Coordinates of C-alpha atoms and ligand atoms in Angstrom, one line a residue:
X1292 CA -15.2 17.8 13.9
X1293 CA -12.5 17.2 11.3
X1294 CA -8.6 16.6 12.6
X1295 CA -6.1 18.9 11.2
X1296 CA -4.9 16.3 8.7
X1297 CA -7.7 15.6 7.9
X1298 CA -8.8 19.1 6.1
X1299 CA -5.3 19.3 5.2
X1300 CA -5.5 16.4 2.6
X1301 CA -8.8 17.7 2.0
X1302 CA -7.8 21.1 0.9
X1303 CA -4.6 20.4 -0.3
X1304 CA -5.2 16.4 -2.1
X1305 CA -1.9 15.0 -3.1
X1306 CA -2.1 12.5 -5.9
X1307 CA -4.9 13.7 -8.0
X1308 CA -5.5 13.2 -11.8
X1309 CA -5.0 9.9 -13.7
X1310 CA -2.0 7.7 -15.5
X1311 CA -2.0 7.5 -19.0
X1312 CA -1.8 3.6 -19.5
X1313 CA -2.3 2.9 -16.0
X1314 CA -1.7 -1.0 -14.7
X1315 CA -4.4 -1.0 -13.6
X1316 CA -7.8 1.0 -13.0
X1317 CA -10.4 0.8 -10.3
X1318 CA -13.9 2.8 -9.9
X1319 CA -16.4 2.1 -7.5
X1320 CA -19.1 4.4 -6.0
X1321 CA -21.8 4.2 -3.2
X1322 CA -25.2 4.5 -4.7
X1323 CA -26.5 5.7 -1.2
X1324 CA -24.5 9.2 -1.6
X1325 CA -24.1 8.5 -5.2
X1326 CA -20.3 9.3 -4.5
X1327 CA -17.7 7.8 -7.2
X1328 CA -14.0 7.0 -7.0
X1329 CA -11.6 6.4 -9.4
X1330 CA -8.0 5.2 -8.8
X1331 CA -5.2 4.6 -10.8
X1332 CA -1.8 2.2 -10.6
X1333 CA 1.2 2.3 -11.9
X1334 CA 2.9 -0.9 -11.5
X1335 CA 6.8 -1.7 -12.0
X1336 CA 7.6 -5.5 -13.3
X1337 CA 8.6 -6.2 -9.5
X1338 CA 5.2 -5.5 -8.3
X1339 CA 6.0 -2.4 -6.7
X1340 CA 3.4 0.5 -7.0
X1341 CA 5.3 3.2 -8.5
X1342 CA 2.3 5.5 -8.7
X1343 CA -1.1 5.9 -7.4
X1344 CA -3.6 8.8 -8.5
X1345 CA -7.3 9.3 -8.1
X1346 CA -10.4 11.5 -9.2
X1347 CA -13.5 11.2 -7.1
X1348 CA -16.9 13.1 -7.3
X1349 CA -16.6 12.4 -3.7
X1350 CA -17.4 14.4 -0.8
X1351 CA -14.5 15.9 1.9
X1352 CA -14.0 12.9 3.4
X1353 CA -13.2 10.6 0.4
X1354 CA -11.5 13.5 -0.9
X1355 CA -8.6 13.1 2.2
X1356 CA -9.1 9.3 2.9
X1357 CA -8.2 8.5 -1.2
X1358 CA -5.5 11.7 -0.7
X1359 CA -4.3 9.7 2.3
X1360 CA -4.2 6.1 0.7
X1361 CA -2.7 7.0 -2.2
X1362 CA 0.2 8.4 0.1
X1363 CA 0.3 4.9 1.9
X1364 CA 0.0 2.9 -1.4
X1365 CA 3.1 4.3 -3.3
X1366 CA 6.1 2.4 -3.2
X1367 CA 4.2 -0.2 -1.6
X1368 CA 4.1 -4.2 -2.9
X1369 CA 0.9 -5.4 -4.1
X1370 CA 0.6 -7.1 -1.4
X1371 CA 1.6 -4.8 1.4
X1372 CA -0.9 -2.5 -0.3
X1373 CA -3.8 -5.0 0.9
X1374 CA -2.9 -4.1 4.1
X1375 CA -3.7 -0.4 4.0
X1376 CA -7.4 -0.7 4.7
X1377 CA -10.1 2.0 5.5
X1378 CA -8.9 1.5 8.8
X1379 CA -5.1 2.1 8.6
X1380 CA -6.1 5.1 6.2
X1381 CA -8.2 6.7 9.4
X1382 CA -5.8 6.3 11.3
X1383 CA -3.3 8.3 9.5
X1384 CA -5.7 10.7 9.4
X1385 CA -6.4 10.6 13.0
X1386 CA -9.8 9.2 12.7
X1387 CA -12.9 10.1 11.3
X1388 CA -16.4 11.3 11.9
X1389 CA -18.4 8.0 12.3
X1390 CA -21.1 9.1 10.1
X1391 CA -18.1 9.8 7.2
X1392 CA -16.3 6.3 7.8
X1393 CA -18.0 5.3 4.7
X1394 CA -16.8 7.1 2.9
X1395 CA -13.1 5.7 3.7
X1396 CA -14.5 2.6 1.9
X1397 CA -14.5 4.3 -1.2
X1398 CA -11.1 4.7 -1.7
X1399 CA -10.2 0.7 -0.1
X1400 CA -12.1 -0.5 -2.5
X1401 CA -11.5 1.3 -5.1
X1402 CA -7.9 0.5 -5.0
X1403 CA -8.9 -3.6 -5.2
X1404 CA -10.7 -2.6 -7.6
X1405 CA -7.5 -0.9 -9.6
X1406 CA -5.4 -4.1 -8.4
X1407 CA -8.2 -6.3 -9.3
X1408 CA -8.0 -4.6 -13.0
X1409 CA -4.2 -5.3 -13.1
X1410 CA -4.5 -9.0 -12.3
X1411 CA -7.2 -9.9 -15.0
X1412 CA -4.9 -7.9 -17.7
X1413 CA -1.6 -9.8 -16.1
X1414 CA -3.9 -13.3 -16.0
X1415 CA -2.2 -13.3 -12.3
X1416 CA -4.1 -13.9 -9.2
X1417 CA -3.6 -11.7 -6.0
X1418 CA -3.9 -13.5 -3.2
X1419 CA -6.0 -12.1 -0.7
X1420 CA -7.6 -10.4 -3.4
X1421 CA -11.3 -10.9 -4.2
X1422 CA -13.8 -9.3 -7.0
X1423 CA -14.3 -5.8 -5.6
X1424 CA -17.9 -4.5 -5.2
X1425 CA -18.5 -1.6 -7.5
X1426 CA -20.7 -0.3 -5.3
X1427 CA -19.4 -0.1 -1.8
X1428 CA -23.0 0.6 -0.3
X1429 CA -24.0 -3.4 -1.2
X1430 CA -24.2 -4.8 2.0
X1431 CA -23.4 -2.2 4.1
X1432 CA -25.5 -3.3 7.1
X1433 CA -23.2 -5.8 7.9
X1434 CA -20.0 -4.1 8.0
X1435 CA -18.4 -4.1 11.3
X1436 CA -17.7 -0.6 12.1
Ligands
LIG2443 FE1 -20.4 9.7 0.0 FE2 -18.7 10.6 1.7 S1 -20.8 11.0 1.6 S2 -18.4 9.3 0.1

């Protein structure tokens, strides 16, 4: 059901834990499986994310798609990190169950969320960038899986 990277980044999550004095910090949950994610960025003065780490009381799957994203998001611009969406994150992963694609949304949006954070404390706009939802389950209906 699962791929092999998949339960890898699930049993073995790289990135885990928090920043002290992050740049910025993003938490969102899903008040349908009343899952929550919390990321953190570390942002250099060139807009480079020097470090990304999350927490989640998440199942598995947000588990390994956050595990994942964080891997994708590091060393990444700002804006090259608005390009690693839920979907580029499954892919990486070599897909997903359908029922658990959700729950790659968690960890999307919780890292607009985190960049979201760092532009209101830098009074900088990121363009692209809109208010995250803080609850990723709003809406969900129309979501084009
Ligand atoms: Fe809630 Fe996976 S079931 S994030």
């Amino acid at each position: 059901m699962y791929s092999e990277k998949v339960m890898d980044h699930f049993q073995n999550p790289r990135n885990v834990g928090e920043i002290e004095d992050a740049s910025g910090v993003g938490t969102v949950g899903n008040a349908k499986c009343g899952d929550i994610m919390r990321m953190y960025l570390d942002i250099d003065e060139n807009g480079v994310i020097r470090d990304c780490k999350f927490k989640t009381f998440g199942c598995g799957a947000a588990v390994a798609t956050s595990s994942m994203a964080t891997e994708l998001v590091k060393g990444k611009t700002i804006q090259e990190a608005l390009t690693v969406t839920n979907k580029a994150v499954m892919e990486a992963l070599d897909g997903l169950p359908p029922v658990k694609v959700h729950c790659s949304l968690l960890a999307e949006e919780a890292i607009h969320a985190a960049l979201w954070d760092y532009a209101q404390k830098n009074g900088i706009e990121i363009e692209g960038l809109s208010r995250p939802k803080s609850d990723i389950s709003e809406g969900e209906e129309e979501e084009d899986y």
